Each structure stands twice: as structure tokens, then as C-alpha cells.
Amino acid sequence: MWVCENAFFVHFLVFLLTFLYLCSMITIGEMQISGMLVMGLLALTLALQVPRRSVRHASFGQARWLMVAGLALMSVQFLLQYVLGLRQMGVTQAAFCNLLFFLPSCTCISQAILYLQRQGRLSRAEWSAGWVVCGVAIVLLVLTVITDGLPLQAFSWPLRVAEYVCAGLFILIQGYYFLKHYKEYQRMTSAVDEYFDCERDDLLHWMDFLAKLLAVAALFLPLVIFMQGSLLIVFSAFYFFAVYYCAVSFYRYGISSDSHRVDEAQRSHFYDEAMAATSTLSATEAPSSPLASAVTLTEADRRRVERAAQQWAEAGNCLKPNLTLTTVAAEVGVQRYLLKAWLQRTDWGKLSSWLNHLRTEEAKRVMTEHPDWSLDSVASHCGFTTRNYFHHVFLEQTGTTPAKFQRAFSAAADSA
């Protein structure tokens, strides 16, 4: 288990040394060997060094094989470049090999991420789009080489034109998957944001950065593969970083509790939307969200949920840490999708904003009645999991920090 947990630390050191080596103007052959080793190590880690607990996350367990395939294809590409000396022959030959392997490799990696985001629910179009483009590009490249009649060592304008077309197809398909990734990231962020009692940007921030990083890499890769010299080496170092960050983040998310927390929020989101779709409650006010547009509360139901929620909060239950929409709905005694619909019609809009308001009001009361309490004690009493988060929420809610509020009250009490 220790080996599994720390494998990527070892690989990070390998990557760092590789990066420094690349930037010291190594030869093309050494660059290709470095790429082969880095991609091969990443593929082996995902294939062999995955803890047993990842089996409980079925979508990750299956998606990782797509990631392994993508990394393995990249490793093979660098190996062929080195063994055949294609880069030394010329840009046309090297670009031919790059495109032949990068298209299916990047398609595997993109589909692995989307598969993880969708919990295995990919449409036929999402599966086939990448592979149709890959098939067209590979057939175009191979047919051009065959019909051209020139040896691979010779420069060929038809092959160069075919490579430009395939580079355009590469940008097109990666743009398609970028839009899919970012749309799924936003949906997952919305589900997490509505479900937990505090902001959980830490669960998914890697997806946001990764989607943008891969988009930049995909945009410039077709341009750089036609170049040589220092520009190629610098971009290769950046591309290694992008792929390494992708594999590490994918791995750590899959084996951590973060993936299970996000899955829990998504299941809640999907179920609530399904319940909302079958709701027959009559409309009384304009909807403010997709769920609210489907679930519309009668005045009697709105008052019932509001009364139950207020009684729950007045009993001090809102001060318990690590609440979720599921636990709050169960304790309040209403259906979860109704509680969500009620929250979306209030000034708070979601669970975390409502609880932050209640907890901040309690913090203000405690600091005025117990000025001797430390801020850590106040944060813990009011249900804030950390002092930093307490500081952030209090400043957002009141416009001042807890420490300044406490000092201002103490000063006012002393002068009185």
C-alpha cells in the first residue's frame, strides 16, 4: 500500500529530472528516450499500482485502462521516433509518426477523463466521434504514403498536405472533448456546490486546470510538431508536464475519498432532477433554477418546508459540521428535492449559503456574549471545519474579519 500511495512521488522526481534535462538543450534522441520513459512509467503505475479501494469506484477502475492505453501509445511513439530516427530524417517523417500515434493517444486520454466525469455514461456519439476522426486521419496518412510512391526518407508535399489536414482534425476533435470536459466540470461543480454545507472547490479544481492545460497543449501541438530546435524542446517539456499532471490528478482523484464525495453529490443531483420531473405540484412563482423550473411549491408546501427548516435551525442542528443536503433533509423531515427547491427560492439559493448565514449569526452572538473565547473555539462551536474557512465566510457575510469584529466589540464594551 505504501508503494501505491508514494509511487507518483518517485515519478515526480523522475519527471523533474527529465524536465531539467530537456531544458539543458539535450539531443533529440535523448528527448525521445525521456518521453518514452516518462509515459511508460505513468502507464505502468496506472495499470499495476492501483490500491484495492479503487475497485469500489467502478468508473475510475474502467476509465484508467483508457488512460493506460493513451499513455502507452505515447510511449511507443517516442520509442519509434528514436529507433527509426524519423526526426533526424526530417520534419515530414516525424510529423507522420506523431500524428499517427497522438490522435488515438489523446482520444483515449480525453475519453478516460470524460468517462470518469460521466460515471461511465458516455453516449454513442461521444465514443465514436474521436475514433471516427482517428480512423479518417490514419487512413489519409497511410494512403498518402502508399499512393505517393516515394520512400519515407524523401520529402513529400502530398504527405505534408495530408499532415496539415490531420493536424486540423486533431485540433477539431480535441476542441470537441474540451467543451465536453468543461461542461461536465461545471455540472459536477454545481452538484457539489448544492450538496455540501461548505464550499468544496478542492474536490474538482484539478479538472478546471486540466481542461485548460490540455486545450492549450492540443492547440499548439500540431504547430510545434512541424518545427525543430529549441522551440520543439521547450514545448516537449510543457507537454510532458501537461500529460504528467493529467495522469497524476486522474490517479489521485480516483483512489481518494474525493471521488466518492463527488459521486454522492452527483447521485443526489440526478435523483432530485428525476423526482422533479415527475412532480405535479402547481406553480406559484417564477422559477430561479433548472430544478425550481420543474419543482414548483404550493404556498402550503412552501410554508411547511420553511417552518420545519426554521425549527431545525433553532434547535442548533445547523451548527453541526460536515452536513449534506441528504442529512439535513432527513433531519428536517422533508424530501430532499423539496428542500433544495425551497432553498433555491430563498435569498440564499443553496444549502451552504443558508448554513453560512446561520453560523455567522451564531458566531456574532458568541463573540459578543463570550469575548474571552478564541476564534478557533468560536469556529468549532459554530460548525466551521477550519479557522480559515470561518474567516472567509465571516468576511463575506459581514464585510469584516472575525478578529476585527471581536476587537471592535471589546473596544465598545470598554468605552461603555
Short mmCIF file of C-alpha atoms in Angstrom, two decimals:
data_model
loop_
_atom_site.label_atom_id
_atom_site.label_comp_id
_atom_site.label_asym_id
_atom_site.label_seq_id
_atom_site.Cartn_x
_atom_site.Cartn_y
_atom_site.Cartn_z
CA MET A 1 0.00 0.00 0.00
CA TRP A 2 2.83 2.39 0.84
CA VAL A 3 4.30 1.74 -2.59
CA CYS A 4 0.96 2.53 -4.20
CA GLU A 5 0.49 5.75 -2.23
CA ASN A 6 4.01 7.04 -2.94
CA ALA A 7 4.59 5.79 -6.47
CA PHE A 8 3.81 9.13 -8.02
CA PHE A 9 6.24 10.90 -5.70
CA VAL A 10 9.02 8.81 -7.21
CA HIS A 11 7.69 9.52 -10.69
CA PHE A 12 7.53 13.21 -9.92
CA LEU A 13 11.25 13.19 -9.18
CA VAL A 14 11.83 11.35 -12.46
CA PHE A 15 9.71 13.93 -14.27
CA LEU A 16 11.50 16.85 -12.61
CA LEU A 17 14.90 15.49 -13.57
CA THR A 18 13.62 14.85 -17.08
CA PHE A 19 12.29 18.40 -17.33
CA LEU A 20 15.59 19.91 -16.20
CA TYR A 21 17.43 17.66 -18.58
CA LEU A 22 15.25 18.71 -21.51
CA CYS A 23 15.76 22.38 -20.77
CA SER A 24 19.54 21.94 -20.79
CA MET A 25 19.49 21.52 -24.59
CA ILE A 26 19.67 17.74 -24.82
CA THR A 27 19.76 15.97 -28.15
CA ILE A 28 16.63 14.91 -29.99
CA GLY A 29 17.37 11.25 -29.29
CA GLU A 30 17.71 11.83 -25.55
CA MET A 31 14.46 13.81 -25.57
CA GLN A 32 12.69 10.87 -27.18
CA ILE A 33 14.11 8.43 -24.63
CA SER A 34 12.95 10.70 -21.80
CA GLY A 35 9.46 10.88 -23.26
CA MET A 36 9.31 7.10 -23.67
CA LEU A 37 10.38 6.53 -20.04
CA VAL A 38 8.03 9.11 -18.51
CA MET A 39 4.95 7.91 -20.44
CA GLY A 40 5.84 4.28 -19.84
CA LEU A 41 6.21 4.80 -16.09
CA LEU A 42 2.87 6.59 -15.91
CA ALA A 43 1.15 3.81 -17.84
CA LEU A 44 2.66 1.11 -15.61
CA THR A 45 1.65 2.98 -12.45
CA LEU A 46 -1.98 3.22 -13.52
CA ALA A 47 -2.02 -0.38 -14.73
CA LEU A 48 -0.27 -2.07 -11.80
CA GLN A 49 -0.11 0.20 -8.76
CA VAL A 50 -3.74 0.95 -8.04
CA PRO A 51 -4.92 0.22 -4.47
CA ARG A 52 -7.77 -2.19 -3.92
CA ARG A 53 -10.04 0.54 -2.65
CA SER A 54 -10.25 1.95 -6.19
CA VAL A 55 -12.28 -1.13 -7.15
CA ARG A 56 -15.19 0.42 -5.24
CA HIS A 57 -15.09 3.29 -7.73
CA ALA A 58 -16.13 1.33 -10.80
CA SER A 59 -15.97 4.19 -13.32
CA PHE A 60 -12.38 5.00 -12.32
CA GLY A 61 -11.40 1.35 -12.46
CA GLN A 62 -12.60 1.18 -16.07
CA ALA A 63 -11.53 4.67 -17.17
CA ARG A 64 -7.95 4.08 -16.06
CA TRP A 65 -7.50 1.49 -18.82
CA LEU A 66 -8.29 4.15 -21.40
CA MET A 67 -5.69 6.38 -19.73
CA VAL A 68 -3.18 3.49 -19.74
CA ALA A 69 -3.79 2.94 -23.46
CA GLY A 70 -3.24 6.63 -24.22
CA LEU A 71 0.00 6.82 -22.24
CA ALA A 72 1.28 3.54 -23.70
CA LEU A 73 0.67 4.78 -27.26
CA MET A 74 2.67 7.92 -26.50
CA SER A 75 5.49 5.84 -25.11
CA VAL A 76 5.52 3.66 -28.25
CA GLN A 77 5.54 6.78 -30.42
CA PHE A 78 8.65 8.13 -28.72
CA LEU A 79 10.29 4.69 -28.99
CA LEU A 80 9.64 4.51 -32.74
CA GLN A 81 10.87 8.06 -33.23
CA TYR A 82 14.12 7.13 -31.53
CA VAL A 83 14.64 3.70 -33.14
CA LEU A 84 13.77 4.79 -36.69
CA GLY A 85 15.40 8.23 -36.41
CA LEU A 86 12.41 9.94 -38.02
CA ARG A 87 13.13 13.36 -36.54
CA GLN A 88 16.64 13.22 -37.95
CA MET A 89 15.24 12.31 -41.38
CA GLY A 90 13.10 15.43 -41.46
CA VAL A 91 10.01 17.11 -40.11
CA THR A 92 7.64 15.38 -42.54
CA GLN A 93 8.59 11.89 -41.37
CA ALA A 94 8.49 12.85 -37.70
CA ALA A 95 5.12 14.57 -38.05
CA PHE A 96 3.76 11.49 -39.79
CA CYS A 97 4.66 9.33 -36.76
CA ASN A 98 3.49 11.99 -34.28
CA LEU A 99 0.03 12.28 -35.81
CA LEU A 100 -0.31 8.54 -36.34
CA PHE A 101 0.02 7.98 -32.57
CA PHE A 102 -1.02 11.27 -30.94
CA LEU A 103 -4.53 11.19 -32.40
CA PRO A 104 -5.57 7.84 -30.86
CA SER A 105 -3.48 8.53 -27.75
CA CYS A 106 -5.14 11.87 -26.99
CA THR A 107 -8.55 10.40 -27.84
CA CYS A 108 -8.02 7.67 -25.22
CA ILE A 109 -6.94 10.22 -22.61
CA SER A 110 -9.86 12.55 -23.37
CA GLN A 111 -12.38 9.71 -23.24
CA ALA A 112 -10.88 8.46 -19.96
CA ILE A 113 -11.49 11.83 -18.31
CA LEU A 114 -15.00 12.13 -19.76
CA TYR A 115 -15.77 8.55 -18.71
CA LEU A 116 -14.75 9.40 -15.15
CA GLN A 117 -16.79 12.60 -15.16
CA ARG A 118 -19.89 10.86 -16.51
CA GLN A 119 -19.52 7.84 -14.19
CA GLY A 120 -19.31 5.61 -17.25
CA ARG A 121 -22.31 7.10 -19.06
CA LEU A 122 -20.92 8.07 -22.48
CA SER A 123 -23.20 8.38 -25.47
CA ARG A 124 -22.52 6.55 -28.71
CA ALA A 125 -21.62 9.87 -30.37
CA GLU A 126 -19.07 10.67 -27.65
CA TRP A 127 -17.47 7.27 -28.06
CA SER A 128 -17.44 7.29 -31.84
CA ALA A 129 -16.54 10.95 -32.56
CA GLY A 130 -12.90 10.59 -31.58
CA TRP A 131 -12.41 7.21 -33.22
CA VAL A 132 -14.04 8.24 -36.49
CA VAL A 133 -11.68 11.22 -36.71
CA CYS A 134 -8.73 8.99 -35.79
CA GLY A 135 -9.72 6.46 -38.46
CA VAL A 136 -10.08 9.12 -41.15
CA ALA A 137 -6.71 10.67 -40.24
CA ILE A 138 -4.84 7.36 -40.13
CA VAL A 139 -6.33 6.18 -43.43
CA LEU A 140 -5.49 9.53 -45.04
CA LEU A 141 -1.87 9.40 -43.84
CA VAL A 142 -1.29 5.77 -44.78
CA LEU A 143 -2.96 6.06 -48.20
CA THR A 144 -0.93 9.18 -48.97
CA VAL A 145 2.31 7.35 -48.19
CA ILE A 146 1.25 4.35 -50.32
CA THR A 147 -0.05 6.30 -53.33
CA ASP A 148 2.77 8.85 -53.27
CA GLY A 149 5.29 6.17 -54.19
CA LEU A 150 8.19 7.97 -52.54
CA PRO A 151 10.31 6.38 -49.80
CA LEU A 152 9.60 7.55 -46.29
CA GLN A 153 13.03 9.21 -46.13
CA ALA A 154 12.16 11.56 -49.00
CA PHE A 155 10.29 14.84 -48.64
CA SER A 156 6.73 14.65 -49.97
CA TRP A 157 4.40 17.59 -50.49
CA PRO A 158 1.27 15.38 -50.65
CA LEU A 159 2.24 13.88 -47.29
CA ARG A 160 2.85 17.34 -45.84
CA VAL A 161 -0.59 18.47 -47.00
CA ALA A 162 -2.18 15.32 -45.53
CA GLU A 163 -0.38 16.06 -42.25
CA TYR A 164 -1.76 19.60 -42.19
CA VAL A 165 -5.27 18.24 -42.72
CA CYS A 166 -4.80 15.69 -39.92
CA ALA A 167 -3.41 18.40 -37.63
CA GLY A 168 -6.62 20.35 -38.24
CA LEU A 169 -8.67 17.26 -37.42
CA PHE A 170 -6.62 16.84 -34.24
CA ILE A 171 -7.47 20.39 -33.10
CA LEU A 172 -11.12 19.83 -34.03
CA ILE A 173 -11.59 16.63 -32.00
CA GLN A 174 -9.65 17.94 -29.00
CA GLY A 175 -11.79 21.08 -29.06
CA TYR A 176 -14.88 18.86 -29.05
CA TYR A 177 -13.67 16.96 -25.99
CA PHE A 178 -12.57 20.18 -24.27
CA LEU A 179 -16.12 21.51 -24.50
CA LYS A 180 -17.46 18.20 -23.16
CA HIS A 181 -14.95 18.19 -20.28
CA TYR A 182 -15.68 21.75 -19.28
CA LYS A 183 -19.44 21.30 -19.48
CA GLU A 184 -19.18 18.23 -17.24
CA TYR A 185 -16.87 20.07 -14.86
CA GLN A 186 -19.43 22.87 -14.49
CA ARG A 187 -22.24 20.38 -13.93
CA MET A 188 -20.22 18.50 -11.31
CA THR A 189 -19.25 21.76 -9.60
CA SER A 190 -22.92 22.78 -9.46
CA ALA A 191 -23.91 19.42 -7.96
CA VAL A 192 -21.15 19.62 -5.32
CA ASP A 193 -21.95 23.27 -4.58
CA GLU A 194 -25.61 22.47 -3.88
CA TYR A 195 -24.97 19.33 -1.85
CA PHE A 196 -22.38 20.16 0.81
CA ASP A 197 -22.60 22.59 3.71
CA CYS A 198 -19.45 24.47 2.70
CA GLU A 199 -17.54 25.32 -0.44
CA ARG A 200 -15.70 22.27 -1.80
CA ASP A 201 -13.69 23.73 -4.65
CA ASP A 202 -10.84 21.47 -3.55
CA LEU A 203 -12.69 18.43 -4.88
CA LEU A 204 -12.70 19.46 -8.53
CA HIS A 205 -10.29 22.35 -9.08
CA TRP A 206 -7.88 19.97 -10.82
CA MET A 207 -10.44 19.33 -13.57
CA ASP A 208 -10.72 23.02 -14.36
CA PHE A 209 -6.95 23.45 -14.63
CA LEU A 210 -6.52 20.20 -16.51
CA ALA A 211 -9.15 21.01 -19.14
CA LYS A 212 -7.44 24.33 -19.89
CA LEU A 213 -3.97 22.81 -19.82
CA LEU A 214 -4.88 20.06 -22.29
CA ALA A 215 -6.66 22.58 -24.52
CA VAL A 216 -3.50 24.71 -24.77
CA ALA A 217 -1.36 21.62 -25.40
CA ALA A 218 -3.75 20.35 -28.08
CA LEU A 219 -3.91 23.75 -29.78
CA PHE A 220 -0.15 24.15 -30.15
CA LEU A 221 0.89 20.51 -30.61
CA PRO A 222 0.03 20.32 -34.35
CA LEU A 223 2.05 23.51 -34.93
CA VAL A 224 5.10 22.51 -32.93
CA ILE A 225 5.50 19.03 -34.43
CA PHE A 226 6.38 20.70 -37.73
CA MET A 227 9.24 22.62 -36.11
CA GLN A 228 12.70 21.77 -34.87
CA GLY A 229 15.27 23.09 -32.43
CA SER A 230 14.79 24.82 -29.09
CA LEU A 231 11.10 25.60 -29.63
CA LEU A 232 10.37 21.89 -30.02
CA ILE A 233 12.30 21.05 -26.82
CA VAL A 234 10.57 23.75 -24.75
CA PHE A 235 7.13 22.64 -25.93
CA SER A 236 8.01 19.00 -25.29
CA ALA A 237 8.84 19.90 -21.69
CA PHE A 238 5.48 21.69 -21.37
CA TYR A 239 3.67 18.75 -22.98
CA PHE A 240 5.35 16.31 -20.58
CA PHE A 241 4.13 18.46 -17.70
CA ALA A 242 0.57 18.56 -19.07
CA VAL A 243 0.37 14.79 -19.53
CA TYR A 244 2.06 14.12 -16.20
CA TYR A 245 -0.34 16.46 -14.36
CA CYS A 246 -3.24 14.77 -16.13
CA ALA A 247 -2.16 11.25 -15.10
CA VAL A 248 -1.28 12.21 -11.51
CA SER A 249 -4.51 14.14 -10.93
CA PHE A 250 -6.58 11.38 -12.54
CA TYR A 251 -4.90 8.75 -10.36
CA ARG A 252 -5.15 10.63 -7.07
CA TYR A 253 -8.76 11.61 -7.64
CA GLY A 254 -9.71 8.04 -8.48
CA ILE A 255 -8.21 6.48 -5.33
CA SER A 256 -9.13 9.29 -2.90
CA SER A 257 -12.32 9.89 -0.96
CA ASP A 258 -12.89 12.98 -3.13
CA SER A 259 -14.27 10.87 -5.96
CA HIS A 260 -16.78 9.21 -3.63
CA ARG A 261 -17.90 12.61 -2.27
CA VAL A 262 -18.43 13.94 -5.78
CA ASP A 263 -20.27 10.76 -6.81
CA GLU A 264 -22.54 11.14 -3.78
CA ALA A 265 -23.36 14.72 -4.79
CA GLN A 266 -23.99 13.68 -8.39
CA ARG A 267 -26.29 10.82 -7.41
CA SER A 268 -28.26 13.28 -5.30
CA HIS A 269 -28.42 15.69 -8.22
CA PHE A 270 -29.60 13.08 -10.72
CA TYR A 271 -32.19 11.66 -8.31
CA ASP A 272 -33.57 15.08 -7.39
CA GLU A 273 -33.91 16.03 -11.04
CA ALA A 274 -35.73 12.75 -11.72
CA MET A 275 -38.07 13.42 -8.80
CA ALA A 276 -38.58 16.97 -10.02
CA ALA A 277 -39.52 15.70 -13.48
CA THR A 278 -42.35 13.62 -12.02
CA SER A 279 -43.54 16.32 -9.63
CA THR A 280 -47.12 17.50 -10.11
CA LEU A 281 -47.01 20.42 -7.70
CA SER A 282 -48.64 23.58 -9.03
CA ALA A 283 -46.67 26.73 -9.81
CA THR A 284 -46.93 29.80 -7.58
CA GLU A 285 -43.86 31.85 -8.52
CA ALA A 286 -41.23 32.26 -11.20
CA PRO A 287 -38.54 29.60 -11.14
CA SER A 288 -34.93 30.60 -10.39
CA SER A 289 -33.08 27.41 -11.40
CA PRO A 290 -33.50 24.31 -13.58
CA LEU A 291 -34.74 22.33 -10.60
CA ALA A 292 -37.07 25.10 -9.50
CA SER A 293 -38.50 25.27 -13.00
CA ALA A 294 -39.53 21.62 -12.64
CA VAL A 295 -40.48 21.64 -8.95
CA THR A 296 -42.86 24.47 -8.05
CA LEU A 297 -44.12 24.68 -4.49
CA THR A 298 -47.62 25.42 -3.41
CA GLU A 299 -47.87 28.04 -0.70
CA ALA A 300 -48.83 25.37 1.84
CA ASP A 301 -45.82 23.22 0.95
CA ARG A 302 -43.50 26.23 0.99
CA ARG A 303 -44.67 27.18 4.47
CA ARG A 304 -44.36 23.57 5.65
CA VAL A 305 -40.76 23.26 4.48
CA GLU A 306 -39.87 26.72 5.80
CA ARG A 307 -41.37 26.01 9.22
CA ALA A 308 -39.62 22.65 9.52
CA ALA A 309 -36.29 24.16 8.42
CA GLN A 310 -36.58 27.02 10.93
CA GLN A 311 -37.37 24.62 13.77
CA TRP A 312 -34.38 22.51 12.81
CA ALA A 313 -32.09 25.54 12.75
CA GLU A 314 -33.40 26.97 16.03
CA ALA A 315 -32.64 23.66 17.73
CA GLY A 316 -28.96 24.26 16.92
CA ASN A 317 -28.66 21.48 14.37
CA CYS A 318 -27.20 23.91 11.83
CA LEU A 319 -24.05 24.17 13.99
CA LYS A 320 -23.05 20.58 13.34
CA PRO A 321 -20.12 20.33 10.88
CA ASN A 322 -19.94 18.31 7.65
CA LEU A 323 -23.64 18.38 6.85
CA THR A 324 -25.00 17.43 3.44
CA LEU A 325 -28.30 18.03 1.71
CA THR A 326 -29.23 14.41 2.40
CA THR A 327 -28.60 14.59 6.16
CA VAL A 328 -30.29 17.97 6.53
CA ALA A 329 -33.39 16.86 4.60
CA ALA A 330 -33.63 13.73 6.76
CA GLU A 331 -33.30 15.73 9.99
CA VAL A 332 -35.71 18.43 8.83
CA GLY A 333 -38.21 15.74 7.82
CA VAL A 334 -38.86 16.72 4.20
CA GLN A 335 -37.93 15.22 0.86
CA ARG A 336 -34.51 16.32 -0.32
CA TYR A 337 -35.66 17.70 -3.66
CA LEU A 338 -38.30 19.81 -1.89
CA LEU A 339 -35.69 21.21 0.50
CA LYS A 340 -33.48 22.06 -2.47
CA ALA A 341 -36.37 23.70 -4.31
CA TRP A 342 -37.24 25.75 -1.19
CA LEU A 343 -33.62 26.87 -0.78
CA GLN A 344 -33.46 27.94 -4.40
CA ARG A 345 -36.39 30.28 -3.81
CA THR A 346 -34.82 31.92 -0.78
CA ASP A 347 -32.23 34.69 -0.70
CA TRP A 348 -29.55 32.06 -0.02
CA GLY A 349 -30.19 29.82 -3.01
CA LYS A 350 -28.32 26.76 -1.72
CA LEU A 351 -27.55 24.81 1.45
CA SER A 352 -24.05 26.18 2.08
CA SER A 353 -25.14 29.82 1.80
CA TRP A 354 -28.06 29.26 4.18
CA LEU A 355 -25.91 27.48 6.75
CA ASN A 356 -23.14 30.06 6.43
CA HIS A 357 -25.67 32.77 7.23
CA LEU A 358 -26.96 30.91 10.29
CA ARG A 359 -23.48 30.05 11.51
CA THR A 360 -22.24 33.61 11.04
CA GLU A 361 -25.15 34.97 13.08
CA GLU A 362 -24.32 32.48 15.82
CA ALA A 363 -20.65 33.47 15.67
CA LYS A 364 -21.57 37.13 16.14
CA ARG A 365 -23.72 36.22 19.13
CA VAL A 366 -20.99 34.09 20.71
CA MET A 367 -18.30 36.73 20.23
CA THR A 368 -20.46 39.39 21.88
CA GLU A 369 -21.53 37.20 24.80
CA HIS A 370 -18.19 35.40 25.25
CA PRO A 371 -15.41 37.85 24.30
CA ASP A 372 -12.88 35.61 26.05
CA TRP A 373 -13.41 32.78 23.54
CA SER A 374 -10.65 32.21 21.00
CA LEU A 375 -11.51 32.38 17.32
CA ASP A 376 -10.72 28.67 16.99
CA SER A 377 -13.29 27.93 19.70
CA VAL A 378 -15.88 30.14 18.03
CA ALA A 379 -15.28 28.48 14.65
CA SER A 380 -15.57 25.00 16.14
CA HIS A 381 -18.72 25.87 18.09
CA CYS A 382 -20.43 27.31 15.02
CA GLY A 383 -19.74 24.33 12.75
CA PHE A 384 -16.92 25.75 10.65
CA THR A 385 -14.44 23.00 9.87
CA THR A 386 -11.39 25.29 9.81
CA ARG A 387 -10.50 28.73 11.11
CA ASN A 388 -9.53 29.85 7.60
CA TYR A 389 -12.95 28.95 6.25
CA PHE A 390 -14.58 30.73 9.21
CA HIS A 391 -12.54 33.84 8.39
CA HIS A 392 -13.52 33.64 4.69
CA VAL A 393 -17.25 33.19 5.35
CA PHE A 394 -17.44 35.80 8.12
CA LEU A 395 -15.70 38.39 5.93
CA GLU A 396 -18.02 37.56 3.03
CA GLN A 397 -21.15 37.79 5.19
CA THR A 398 -20.31 40.87 7.29
CA GLY A 399 -17.64 42.78 5.41
CA THR A 400 -15.17 42.48 8.29
CA THR A 401 -12.99 39.75 9.76
CA PRO A 402 -13.85 37.87 12.99
CA ALA A 403 -10.79 39.34 14.71
CA LYS A 404 -11.76 42.92 13.81
CA PHE A 405 -15.35 42.29 14.87
CA GLN A 406 -14.17 40.91 18.20
CA ARG A 407 -11.79 43.83 18.79
CA ALA A 408 -14.42 46.39 17.83
CA PHE A 409 -16.95 44.90 20.25
CA SER A 410 -14.38 44.72 23.06
CA ALA A 411 -13.42 48.35 22.47
CA ALA A 412 -17.08 49.44 22.51
CA ALA A 413 -17.70 47.48 25.71
CA ASP A 414 -14.66 49.04 27.43
CA SER A 415 -15.67 52.59 26.45
CA ALA A 416 -19.19 51.98 27.73
#
